[in-house]
Short mmCIF file of C-alpha atoms in Angstrom, two decimals:
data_model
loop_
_atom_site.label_atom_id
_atom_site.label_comp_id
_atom_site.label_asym_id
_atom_site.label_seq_id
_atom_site.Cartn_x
_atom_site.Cartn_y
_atom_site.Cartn_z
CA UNK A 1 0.00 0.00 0.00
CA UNK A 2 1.06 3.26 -0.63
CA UNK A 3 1.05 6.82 0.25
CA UNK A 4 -0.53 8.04 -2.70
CA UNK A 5 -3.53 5.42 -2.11
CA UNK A 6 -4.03 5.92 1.23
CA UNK A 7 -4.49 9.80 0.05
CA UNK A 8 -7.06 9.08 -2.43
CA UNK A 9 -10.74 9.13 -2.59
CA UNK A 10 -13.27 7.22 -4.87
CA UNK A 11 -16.94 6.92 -5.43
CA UNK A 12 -18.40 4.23 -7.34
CA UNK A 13 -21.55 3.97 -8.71
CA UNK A 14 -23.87 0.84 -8.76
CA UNK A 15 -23.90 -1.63 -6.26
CA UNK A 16 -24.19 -5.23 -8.81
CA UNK A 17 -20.85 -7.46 -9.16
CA UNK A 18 -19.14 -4.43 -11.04
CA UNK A 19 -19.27 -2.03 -8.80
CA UNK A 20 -18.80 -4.01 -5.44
CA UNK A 21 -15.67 -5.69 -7.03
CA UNK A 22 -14.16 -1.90 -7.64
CA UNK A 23 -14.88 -0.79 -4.16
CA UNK A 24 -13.54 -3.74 -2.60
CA UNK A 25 -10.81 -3.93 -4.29
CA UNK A 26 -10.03 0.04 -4.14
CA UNK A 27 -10.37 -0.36 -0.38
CA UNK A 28 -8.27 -3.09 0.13
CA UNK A 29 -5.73 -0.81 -1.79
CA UNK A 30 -5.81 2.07 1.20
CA UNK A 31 -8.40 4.08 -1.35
CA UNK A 32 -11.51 6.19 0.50
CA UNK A 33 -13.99 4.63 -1.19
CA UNK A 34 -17.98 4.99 -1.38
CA UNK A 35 -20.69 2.82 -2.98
CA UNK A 36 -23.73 4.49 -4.04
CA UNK A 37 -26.55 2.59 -5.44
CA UNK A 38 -30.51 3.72 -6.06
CA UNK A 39 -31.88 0.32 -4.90
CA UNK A 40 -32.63 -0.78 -1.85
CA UNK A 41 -30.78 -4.27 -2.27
CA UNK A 42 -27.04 -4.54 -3.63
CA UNK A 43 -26.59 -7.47 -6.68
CA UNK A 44 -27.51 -5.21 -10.04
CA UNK A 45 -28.68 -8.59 -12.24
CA UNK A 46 -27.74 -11.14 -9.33
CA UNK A 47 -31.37 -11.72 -7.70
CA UNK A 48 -31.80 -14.85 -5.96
CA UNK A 49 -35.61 -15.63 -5.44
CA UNK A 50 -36.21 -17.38 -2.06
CA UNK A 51 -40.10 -16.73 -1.28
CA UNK A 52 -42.55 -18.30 -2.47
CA UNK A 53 -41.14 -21.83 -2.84
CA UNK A 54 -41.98 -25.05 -1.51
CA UNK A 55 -39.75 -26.67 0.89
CA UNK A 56 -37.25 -23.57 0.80
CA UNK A 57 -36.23 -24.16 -2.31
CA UNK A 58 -35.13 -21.12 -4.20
CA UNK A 59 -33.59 -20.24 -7.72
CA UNK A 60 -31.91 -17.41 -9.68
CA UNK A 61 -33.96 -14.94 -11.63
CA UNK A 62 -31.39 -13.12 -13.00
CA UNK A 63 -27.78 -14.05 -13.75
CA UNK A 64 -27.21 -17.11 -13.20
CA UNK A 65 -24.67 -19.55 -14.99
CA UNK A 66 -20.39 -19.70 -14.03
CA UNK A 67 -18.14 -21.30 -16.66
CA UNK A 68 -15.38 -22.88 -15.77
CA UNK A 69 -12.77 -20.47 -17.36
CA UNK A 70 -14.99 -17.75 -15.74
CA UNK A 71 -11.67 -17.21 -13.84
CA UNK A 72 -11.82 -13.78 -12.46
CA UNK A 73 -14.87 -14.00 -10.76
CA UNK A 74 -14.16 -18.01 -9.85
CA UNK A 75 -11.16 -16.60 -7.72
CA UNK A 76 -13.26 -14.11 -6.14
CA UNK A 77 -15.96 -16.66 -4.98
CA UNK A 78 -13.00 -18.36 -3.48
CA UNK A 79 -11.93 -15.51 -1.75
CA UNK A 80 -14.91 -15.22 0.06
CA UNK A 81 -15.06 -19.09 0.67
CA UNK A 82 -17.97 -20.05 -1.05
CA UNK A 83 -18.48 -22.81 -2.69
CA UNK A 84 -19.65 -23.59 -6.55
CA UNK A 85 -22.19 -26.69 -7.46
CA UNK A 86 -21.96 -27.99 -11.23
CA UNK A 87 -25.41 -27.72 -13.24
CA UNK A 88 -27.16 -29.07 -16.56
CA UNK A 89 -23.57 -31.50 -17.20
CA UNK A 90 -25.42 -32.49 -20.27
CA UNK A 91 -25.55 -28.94 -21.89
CA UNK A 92 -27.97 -27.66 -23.75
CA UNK A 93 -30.50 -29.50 -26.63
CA UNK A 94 -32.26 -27.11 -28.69
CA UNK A 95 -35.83 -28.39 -28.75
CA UNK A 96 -37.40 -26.71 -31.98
CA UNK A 97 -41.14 -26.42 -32.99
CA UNK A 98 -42.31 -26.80 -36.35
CA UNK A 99 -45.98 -27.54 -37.36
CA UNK A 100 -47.01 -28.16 -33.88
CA UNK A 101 -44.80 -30.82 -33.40
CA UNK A 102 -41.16 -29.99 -30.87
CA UNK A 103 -38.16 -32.12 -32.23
CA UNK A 104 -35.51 -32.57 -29.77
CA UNK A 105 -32.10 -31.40 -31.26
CA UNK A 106 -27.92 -32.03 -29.90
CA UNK A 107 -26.97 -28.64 -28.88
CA UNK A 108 -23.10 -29.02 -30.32
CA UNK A 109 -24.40 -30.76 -33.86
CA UNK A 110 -26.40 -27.86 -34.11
CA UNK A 111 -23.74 -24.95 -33.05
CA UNK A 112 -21.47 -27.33 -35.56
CA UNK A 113 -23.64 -26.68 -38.18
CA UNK A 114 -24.20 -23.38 -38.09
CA UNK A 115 -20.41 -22.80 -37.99
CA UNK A 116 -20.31 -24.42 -41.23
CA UNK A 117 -22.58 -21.72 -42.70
CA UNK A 118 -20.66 -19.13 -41.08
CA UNK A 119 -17.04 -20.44 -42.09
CA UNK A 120 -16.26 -18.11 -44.65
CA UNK A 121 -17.23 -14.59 -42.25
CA UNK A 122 -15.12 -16.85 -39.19
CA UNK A 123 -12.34 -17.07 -41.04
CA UNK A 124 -11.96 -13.53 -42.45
CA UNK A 125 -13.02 -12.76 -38.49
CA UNK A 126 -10.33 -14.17 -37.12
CA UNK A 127 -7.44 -13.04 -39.97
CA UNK A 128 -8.98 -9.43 -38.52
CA UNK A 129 -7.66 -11.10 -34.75
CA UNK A 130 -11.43 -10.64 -33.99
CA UNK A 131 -10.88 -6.63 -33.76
CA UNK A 132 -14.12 -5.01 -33.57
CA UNK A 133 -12.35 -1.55 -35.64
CA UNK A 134 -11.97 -2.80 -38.51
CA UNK A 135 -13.18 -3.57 -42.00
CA UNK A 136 -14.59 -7.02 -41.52
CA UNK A 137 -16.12 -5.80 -37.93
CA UNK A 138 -17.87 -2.82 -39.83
CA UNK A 139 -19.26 -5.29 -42.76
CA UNK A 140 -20.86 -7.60 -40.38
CA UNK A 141 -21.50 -5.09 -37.64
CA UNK A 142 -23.98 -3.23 -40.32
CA UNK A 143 -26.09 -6.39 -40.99
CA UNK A 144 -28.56 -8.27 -38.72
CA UNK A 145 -28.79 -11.95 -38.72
CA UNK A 146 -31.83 -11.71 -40.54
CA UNK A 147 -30.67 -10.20 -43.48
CA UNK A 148 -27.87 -12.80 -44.04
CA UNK A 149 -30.62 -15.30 -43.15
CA UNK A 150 -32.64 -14.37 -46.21
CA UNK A 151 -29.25 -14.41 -48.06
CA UNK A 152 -29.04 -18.17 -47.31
CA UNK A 153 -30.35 -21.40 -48.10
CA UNK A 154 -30.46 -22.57 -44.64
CA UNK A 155 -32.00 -25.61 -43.26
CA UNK A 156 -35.63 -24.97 -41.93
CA UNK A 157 -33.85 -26.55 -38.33
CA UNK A 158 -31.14 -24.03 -38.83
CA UNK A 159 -33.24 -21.07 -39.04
CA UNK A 160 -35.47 -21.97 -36.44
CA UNK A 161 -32.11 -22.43 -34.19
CA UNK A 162 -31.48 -18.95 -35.12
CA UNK A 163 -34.81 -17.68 -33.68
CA UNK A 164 -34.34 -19.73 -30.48
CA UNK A 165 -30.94 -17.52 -29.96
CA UNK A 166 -33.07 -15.28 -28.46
CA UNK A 167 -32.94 -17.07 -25.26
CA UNK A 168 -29.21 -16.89 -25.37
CA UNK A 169 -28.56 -13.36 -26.72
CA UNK A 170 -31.56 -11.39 -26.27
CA UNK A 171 -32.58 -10.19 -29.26
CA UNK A 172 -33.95 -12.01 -32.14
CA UNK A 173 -32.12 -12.12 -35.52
CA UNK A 174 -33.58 -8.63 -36.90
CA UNK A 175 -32.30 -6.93 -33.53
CA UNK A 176 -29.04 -8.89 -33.69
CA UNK A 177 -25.78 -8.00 -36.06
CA UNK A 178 -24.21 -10.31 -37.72
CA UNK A 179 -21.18 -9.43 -36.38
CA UNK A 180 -22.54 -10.66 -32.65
CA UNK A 181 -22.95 -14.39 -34.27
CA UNK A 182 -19.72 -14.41 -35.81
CA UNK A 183 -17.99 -13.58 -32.46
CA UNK A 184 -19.88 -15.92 -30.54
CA UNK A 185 -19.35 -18.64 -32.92
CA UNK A 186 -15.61 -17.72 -33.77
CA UNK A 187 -15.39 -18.29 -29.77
CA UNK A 188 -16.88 -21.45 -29.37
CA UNK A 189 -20.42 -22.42 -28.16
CA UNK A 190 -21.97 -21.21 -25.25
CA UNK A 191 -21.61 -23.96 -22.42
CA UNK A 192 -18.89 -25.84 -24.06
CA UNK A 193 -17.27 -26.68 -20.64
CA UNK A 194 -18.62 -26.77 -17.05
CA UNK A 195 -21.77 -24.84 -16.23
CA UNK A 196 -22.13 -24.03 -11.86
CA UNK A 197 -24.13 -21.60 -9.56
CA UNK A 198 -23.17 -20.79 -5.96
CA UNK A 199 -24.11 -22.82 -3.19
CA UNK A 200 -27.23 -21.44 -1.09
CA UNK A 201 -27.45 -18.75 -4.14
CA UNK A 202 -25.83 -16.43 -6.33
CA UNK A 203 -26.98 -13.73 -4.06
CA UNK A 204 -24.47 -14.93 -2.14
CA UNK A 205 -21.44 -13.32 -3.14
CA UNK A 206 -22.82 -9.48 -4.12
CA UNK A 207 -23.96 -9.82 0.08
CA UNK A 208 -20.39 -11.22 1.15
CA UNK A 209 -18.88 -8.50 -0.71
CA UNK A 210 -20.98 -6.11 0.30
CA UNK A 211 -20.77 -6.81 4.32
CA UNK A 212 -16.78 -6.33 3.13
CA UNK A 213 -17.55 -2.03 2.68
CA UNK A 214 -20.02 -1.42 5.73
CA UNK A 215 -21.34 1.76 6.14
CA UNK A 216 -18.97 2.94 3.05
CA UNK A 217 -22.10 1.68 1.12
CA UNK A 218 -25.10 3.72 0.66
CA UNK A 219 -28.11 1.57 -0.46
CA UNK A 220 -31.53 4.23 -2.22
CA UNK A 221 -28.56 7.09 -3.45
CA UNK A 222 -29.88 7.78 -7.13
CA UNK A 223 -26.80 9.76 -9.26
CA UNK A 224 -28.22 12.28 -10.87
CA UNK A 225 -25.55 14.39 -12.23
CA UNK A 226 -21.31 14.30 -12.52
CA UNK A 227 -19.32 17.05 -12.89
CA UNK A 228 -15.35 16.63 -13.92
CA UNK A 229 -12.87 18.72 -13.51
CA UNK A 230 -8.68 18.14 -13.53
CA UNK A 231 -8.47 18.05 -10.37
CA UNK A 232 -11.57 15.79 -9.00
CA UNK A 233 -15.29 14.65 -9.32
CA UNK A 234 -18.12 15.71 -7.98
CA UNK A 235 -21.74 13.83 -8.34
CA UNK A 236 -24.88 15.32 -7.46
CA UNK A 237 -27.01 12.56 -4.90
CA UNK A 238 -30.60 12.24 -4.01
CA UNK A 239 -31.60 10.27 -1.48
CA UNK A 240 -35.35 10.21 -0.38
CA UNK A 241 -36.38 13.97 -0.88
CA UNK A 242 -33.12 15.42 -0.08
CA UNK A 243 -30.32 16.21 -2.89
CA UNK A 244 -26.59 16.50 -2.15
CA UNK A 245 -23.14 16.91 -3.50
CA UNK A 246 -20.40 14.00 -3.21
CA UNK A 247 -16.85 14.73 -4.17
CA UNK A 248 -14.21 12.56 -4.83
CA UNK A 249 -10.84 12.01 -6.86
CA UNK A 250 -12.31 9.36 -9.16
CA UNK A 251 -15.41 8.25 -10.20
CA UNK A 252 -16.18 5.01 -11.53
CA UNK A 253 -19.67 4.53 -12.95
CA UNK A 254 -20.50 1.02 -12.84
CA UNK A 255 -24.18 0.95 -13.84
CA UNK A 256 -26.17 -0.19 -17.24
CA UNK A 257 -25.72 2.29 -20.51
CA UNK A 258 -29.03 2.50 -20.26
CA UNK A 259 -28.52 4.82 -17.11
CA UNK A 260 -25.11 6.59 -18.17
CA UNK A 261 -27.08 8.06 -20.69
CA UNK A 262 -29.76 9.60 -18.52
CA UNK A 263 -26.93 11.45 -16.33
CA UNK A 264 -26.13 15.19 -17.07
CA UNK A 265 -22.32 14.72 -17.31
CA UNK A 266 -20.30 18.22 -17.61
CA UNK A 267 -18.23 18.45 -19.18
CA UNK A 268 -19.61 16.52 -21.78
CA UNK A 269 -18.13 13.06 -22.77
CA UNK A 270 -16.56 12.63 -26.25
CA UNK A 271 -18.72 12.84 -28.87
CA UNK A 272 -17.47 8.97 -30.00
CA UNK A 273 -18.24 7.40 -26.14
CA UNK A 274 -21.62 9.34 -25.80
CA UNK A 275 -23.26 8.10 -29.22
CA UNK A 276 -21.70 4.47 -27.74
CA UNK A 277 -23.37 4.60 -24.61
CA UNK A 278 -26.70 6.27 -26.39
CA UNK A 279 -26.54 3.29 -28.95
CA UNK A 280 -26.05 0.46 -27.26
CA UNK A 281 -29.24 -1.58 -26.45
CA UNK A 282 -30.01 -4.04 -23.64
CA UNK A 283 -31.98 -6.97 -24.50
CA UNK A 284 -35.49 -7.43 -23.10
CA UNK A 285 -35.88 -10.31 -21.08
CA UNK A 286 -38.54 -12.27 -18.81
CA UNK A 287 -37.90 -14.97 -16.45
CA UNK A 288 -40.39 -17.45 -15.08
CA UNK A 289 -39.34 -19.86 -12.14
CA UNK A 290 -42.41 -22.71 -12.30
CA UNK A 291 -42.43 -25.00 -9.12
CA UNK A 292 -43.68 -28.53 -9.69
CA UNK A 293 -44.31 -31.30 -7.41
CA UNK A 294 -42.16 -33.30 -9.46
CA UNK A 295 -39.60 -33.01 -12.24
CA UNK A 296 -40.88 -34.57 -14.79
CA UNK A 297 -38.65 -32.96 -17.19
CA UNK A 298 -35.91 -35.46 -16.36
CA UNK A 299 -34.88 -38.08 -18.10
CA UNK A 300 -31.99 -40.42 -18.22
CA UNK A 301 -29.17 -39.31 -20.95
CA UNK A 302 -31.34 -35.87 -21.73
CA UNK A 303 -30.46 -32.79 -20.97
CA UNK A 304 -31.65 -30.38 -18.70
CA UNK A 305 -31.59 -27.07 -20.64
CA UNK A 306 -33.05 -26.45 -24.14
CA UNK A 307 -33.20 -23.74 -26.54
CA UNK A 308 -36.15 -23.04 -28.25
CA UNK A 309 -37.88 -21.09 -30.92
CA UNK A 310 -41.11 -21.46 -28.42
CA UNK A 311 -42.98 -18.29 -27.21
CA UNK A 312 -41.42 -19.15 -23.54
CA UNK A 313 -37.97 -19.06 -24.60
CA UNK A 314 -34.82 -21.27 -23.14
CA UNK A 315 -35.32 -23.32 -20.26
CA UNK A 316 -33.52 -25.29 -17.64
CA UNK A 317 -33.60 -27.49 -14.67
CA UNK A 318 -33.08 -24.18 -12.14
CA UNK A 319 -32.32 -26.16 -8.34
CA UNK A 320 -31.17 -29.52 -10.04
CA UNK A 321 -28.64 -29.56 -6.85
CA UNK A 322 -31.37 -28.72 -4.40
CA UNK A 323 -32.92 -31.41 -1.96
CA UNK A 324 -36.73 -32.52 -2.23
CA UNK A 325 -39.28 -34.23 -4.37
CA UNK A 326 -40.07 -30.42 -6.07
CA UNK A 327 -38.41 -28.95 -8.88
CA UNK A 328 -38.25 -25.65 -10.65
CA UNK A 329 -38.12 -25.02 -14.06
CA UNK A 330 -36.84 -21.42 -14.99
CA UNK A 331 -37.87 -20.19 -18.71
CA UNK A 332 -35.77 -17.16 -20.27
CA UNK A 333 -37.69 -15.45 -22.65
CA UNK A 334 -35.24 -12.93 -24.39
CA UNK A 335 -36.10 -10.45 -27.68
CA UNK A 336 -39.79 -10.81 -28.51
CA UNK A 337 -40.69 -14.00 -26.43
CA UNK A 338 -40.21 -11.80 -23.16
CA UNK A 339 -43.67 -10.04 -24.21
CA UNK A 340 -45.12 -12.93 -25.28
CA UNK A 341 -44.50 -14.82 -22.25
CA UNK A 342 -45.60 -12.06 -20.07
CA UNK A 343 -48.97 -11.46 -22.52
CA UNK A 344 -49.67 -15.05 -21.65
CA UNK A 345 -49.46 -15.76 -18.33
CA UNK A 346 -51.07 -12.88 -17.62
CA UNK A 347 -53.88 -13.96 -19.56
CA UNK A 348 -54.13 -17.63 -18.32
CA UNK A 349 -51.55 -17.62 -15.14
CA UNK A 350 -48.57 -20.55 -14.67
CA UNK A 351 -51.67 -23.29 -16.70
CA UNK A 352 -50.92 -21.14 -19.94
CA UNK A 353 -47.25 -21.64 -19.53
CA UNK A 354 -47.51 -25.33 -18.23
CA UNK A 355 -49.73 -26.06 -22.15
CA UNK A 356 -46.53 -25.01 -23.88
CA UNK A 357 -44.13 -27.32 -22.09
CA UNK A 358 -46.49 -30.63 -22.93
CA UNK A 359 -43.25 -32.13 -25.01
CA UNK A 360 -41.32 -31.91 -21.98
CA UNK A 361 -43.64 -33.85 -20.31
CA UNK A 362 -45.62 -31.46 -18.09
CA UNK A 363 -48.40 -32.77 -15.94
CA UNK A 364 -51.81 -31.07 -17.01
CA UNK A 365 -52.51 -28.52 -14.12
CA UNK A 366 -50.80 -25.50 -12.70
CA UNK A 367 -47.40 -25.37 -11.01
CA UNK A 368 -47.22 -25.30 -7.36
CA UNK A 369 -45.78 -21.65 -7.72
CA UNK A 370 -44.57 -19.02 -9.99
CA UNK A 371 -42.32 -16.10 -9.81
CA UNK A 372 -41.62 -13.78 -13.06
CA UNK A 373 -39.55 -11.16 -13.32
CA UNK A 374 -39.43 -8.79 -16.34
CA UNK A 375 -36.04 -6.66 -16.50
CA UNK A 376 -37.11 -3.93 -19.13
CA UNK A 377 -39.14 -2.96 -16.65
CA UNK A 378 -36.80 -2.35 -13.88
CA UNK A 379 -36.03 1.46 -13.82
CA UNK A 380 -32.57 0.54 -13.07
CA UNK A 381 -31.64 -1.08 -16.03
CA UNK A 382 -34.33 -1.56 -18.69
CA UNK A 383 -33.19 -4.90 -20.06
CA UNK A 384 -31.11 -7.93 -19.24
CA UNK A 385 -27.78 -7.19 -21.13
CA UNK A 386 -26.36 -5.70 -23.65
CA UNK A 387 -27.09 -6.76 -27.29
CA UNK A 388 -25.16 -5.21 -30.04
CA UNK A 389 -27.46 -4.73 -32.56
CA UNK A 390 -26.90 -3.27 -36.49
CA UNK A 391 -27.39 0.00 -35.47
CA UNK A 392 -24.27 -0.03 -33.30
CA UNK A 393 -21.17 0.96 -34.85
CA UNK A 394 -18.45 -1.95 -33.98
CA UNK A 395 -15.42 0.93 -33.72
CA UNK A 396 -17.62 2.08 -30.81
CA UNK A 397 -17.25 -1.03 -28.54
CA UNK A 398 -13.47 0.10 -27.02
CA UNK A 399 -15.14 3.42 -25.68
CA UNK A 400 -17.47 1.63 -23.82
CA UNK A 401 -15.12 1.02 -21.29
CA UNK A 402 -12.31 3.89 -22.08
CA UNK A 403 -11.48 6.18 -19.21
CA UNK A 404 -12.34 9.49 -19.42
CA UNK A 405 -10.24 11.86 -17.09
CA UNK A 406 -11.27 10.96 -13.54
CA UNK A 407 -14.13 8.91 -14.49
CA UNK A 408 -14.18 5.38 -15.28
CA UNK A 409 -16.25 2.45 -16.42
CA UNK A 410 -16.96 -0.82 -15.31
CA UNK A 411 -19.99 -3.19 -15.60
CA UNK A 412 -20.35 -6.31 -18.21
CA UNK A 413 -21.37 -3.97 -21.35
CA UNK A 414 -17.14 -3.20 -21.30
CA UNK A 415 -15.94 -6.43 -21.27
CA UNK A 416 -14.66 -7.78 -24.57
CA UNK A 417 -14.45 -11.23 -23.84
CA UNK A 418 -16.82 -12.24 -21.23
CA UNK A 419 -19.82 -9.47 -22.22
CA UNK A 420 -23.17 -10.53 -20.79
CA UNK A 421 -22.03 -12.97 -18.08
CA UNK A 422 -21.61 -12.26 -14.35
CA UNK A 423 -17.24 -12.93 -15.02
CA UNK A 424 -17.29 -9.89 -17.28
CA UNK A 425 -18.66 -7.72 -14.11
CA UNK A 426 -16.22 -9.07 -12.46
CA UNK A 427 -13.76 -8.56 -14.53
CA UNK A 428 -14.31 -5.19 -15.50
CA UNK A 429 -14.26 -3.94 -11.51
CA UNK A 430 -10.67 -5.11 -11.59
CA UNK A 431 -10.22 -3.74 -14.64
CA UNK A 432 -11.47 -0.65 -13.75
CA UNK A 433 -10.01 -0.64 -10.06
CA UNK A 434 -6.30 -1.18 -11.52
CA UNK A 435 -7.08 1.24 -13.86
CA UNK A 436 -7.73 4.14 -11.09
CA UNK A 437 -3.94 2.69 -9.47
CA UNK A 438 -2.28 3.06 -12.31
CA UNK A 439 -3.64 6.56 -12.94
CA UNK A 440 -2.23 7.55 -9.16
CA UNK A 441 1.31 6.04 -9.91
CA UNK A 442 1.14 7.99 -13.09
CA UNK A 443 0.66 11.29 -12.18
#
């Protein structure tokens, strides 16, 4: 630790895995550091349902799946001595519909396949070293999936495998660019390796970080305003009625772009990182957790977790490691399925939901209970993650996350490798915490 550290003040903003890694990082560092977050509950996307289940039996309604190279954030769960479970060891199936009849599909022969189609664009992606600046980023960025789908003479199967990406990416193939498949594919399919959640809950490790800052965190503090200067930050606060100035050396805003953009930043940011932040969308996303008495959805040498082209979306086994006779089944319906899925079991409750899962083998009546959370419709961040779309320019990705002055970014939008996942939160609070040390050293 030194000097200069211990001198040095910081306030970051947002209180999910991005912003609680910063702070308790920058703290164990010597650094002053405060937490704000509008919520009343620390986690961001980490929300761990626990009410309203059977036999205490909980499951995750928002982020939810570690990979084994998730390796930033596996080190920090170790840190903390918890503990991580393995889930779905089969993968994922796609299970596709087609003339009112669901065929049951291997997840890697299909991912294998579609690589195959998208050889040629992999290959020129990779010559590129996958930079998202350059020619064969801009050529891909600027078309969605469903214009090179119409270019194609897919497979019937392939294209509805393309429409069941939504549960995976968010966005359905108009609201997806190219460039996004390409990427994903060039990287390997999701789920390749070992899938896990945390023991007792994800929830567990935004609380056990945040029990690490103590009163430095201040839970229902919206951020309404930041103003730079060379010298340090200040951020205009409200907190119930009342409205206050903060003012630190560094800033780090570690929140959705979704909420950047609402903030009334002086002086301005770059012209380049405010049309990326004002740009980027955030997928829209609804998550069901049905309780059964049973889990009838297994079966021996099947997996657990399916992708679909099905109003409801992707679903999974979502307490597989849990204890009892009860199960729950969590549906993610991402792009266009989240309203659909919300239309419909508002119109016929959990039974609705329960018709479209007959393939799986679903008992006909309701589940025992239902929880459904719709993330567009959380003020905080209006969507699940971030989806880059065809009207986001690829050269604008590296400003994302590009300090400017005293104020930094963090949060999963700005990671280049592990975007959407809890590890790129994670990772980016590091990021973004070494960042703020090497700025210190350097001046």
């Amino acid at each position: 630790m030194t000097r200069s550290l211990r001198d040095k003040s910081v306030i970051v903003v947002g209180a999910g895995l991005a912003g609680l890694t910063a702070a308790v990082e920058l703290q164990k560092q010597g650094m002053a550091v405060t937490l704000l977050e509008g919520q009343e509950r620390v986690g961001g996307r980490v929300l761990t349902i626990r009410d309203g289940f059977v036999d205490g039996q909980y499951a995750e309604a928002g982020a939810e799946f570690i990979d084994e190279d998730h390796e930033e954030i596996c080190r920090l769960i170790r840190s903390l001595r918890l503990r991580l479970t393995p889930v779905l060891r089969e993968g994922f199936g796609f299970a596709l519909s087609s003339g009112g009849r669901v065929r049951r599909l291997s997840g890697d022969g299909m991912w294998k396949r579609l690589a195959e189609q998208l050889a040629p664009m992999i290959r020129a992606y990779r010559l590129s070293e996958q930079r998202w600046d350059g020619r064969v980023a801009a050529e891909l960025g600027a078309r969605s999936v469903a214009e090179w789908m119409k270019s194609r003479r897919l497979s019937k199967e392939l294209r509805e495998m393309l429409v069941g990406l939504r549960g995976f990416f968010l966005a359905d193939p108009a609201d997806l660019s190219l460039l996004s498949l390409v990427d994903q594919v060039a990287s390997g399919s999701p789920g390749k390796g070992g899938m896990y959640r945390i023991a007792g809950g994800n929830d567990r490790l935004p609380e056990g970080l945040a029990a690490m800052l103590s009163d430095r965190l201040l839970l229902r503090h919206e951020v309404l305003a930041i103003s730079r200067s060379k010298q340090s930050v200040r951020v205009r606060v409200r907190a119930g009625s009342q409205e206050s100035w903060l003012r630190a050396d560094y800033v780090i805003l570690a929140i959705p772009a979704t909420k950047i953009r609402t903030l009334d930043i002086t002086p301005a940011l770059p012209p380049e990182q405010a049309a990326a932040f004002s740009t980027l969308r955030y997928g829209p996303v609804t998550k069901v957790l049905l309780q059964f008495d049973r889990r009838f959805w297994k079966r021996r040498n099947q997996p657990l977790a399916y992708g679909t082209n099905l109003p409801i979306g992707a679903l999974w086994d979502a307490n597989e490691q849990q204890k009892g006779r009860q199960g729950i089944l969590c549906l993610m319906a991402g792009g266009q399925a989240s309203r659909a899925t919300r239309t419909l079991a508002s119109r016929t409750g959990s039974a609705g939901l329960v018709q479209t899962l007959r393939w799986l083998g679903a008992p006909g009546k309701q589940a025992v209970a239902m929880r459904m959370v719709t993330w567009e419709r959380n003020q905080w961040i209006r969507g699940g993650y971030a989806v880059f779309g065809p009207g986001f320019d690829p050269k604008l990705r590296s400003w994302l996350a590009r300090p400017c002055g005293r104020l930094f970014f963090a949060g999963e939008h700005t990671s280049l490798r592990w975007q959407g996942y809890m590890n790129g939160a994670v990772e980016s609070g590091f990021r973004a915490a070494a960042e703020i040390q090497a700025d210190i050293r350097f001046r």
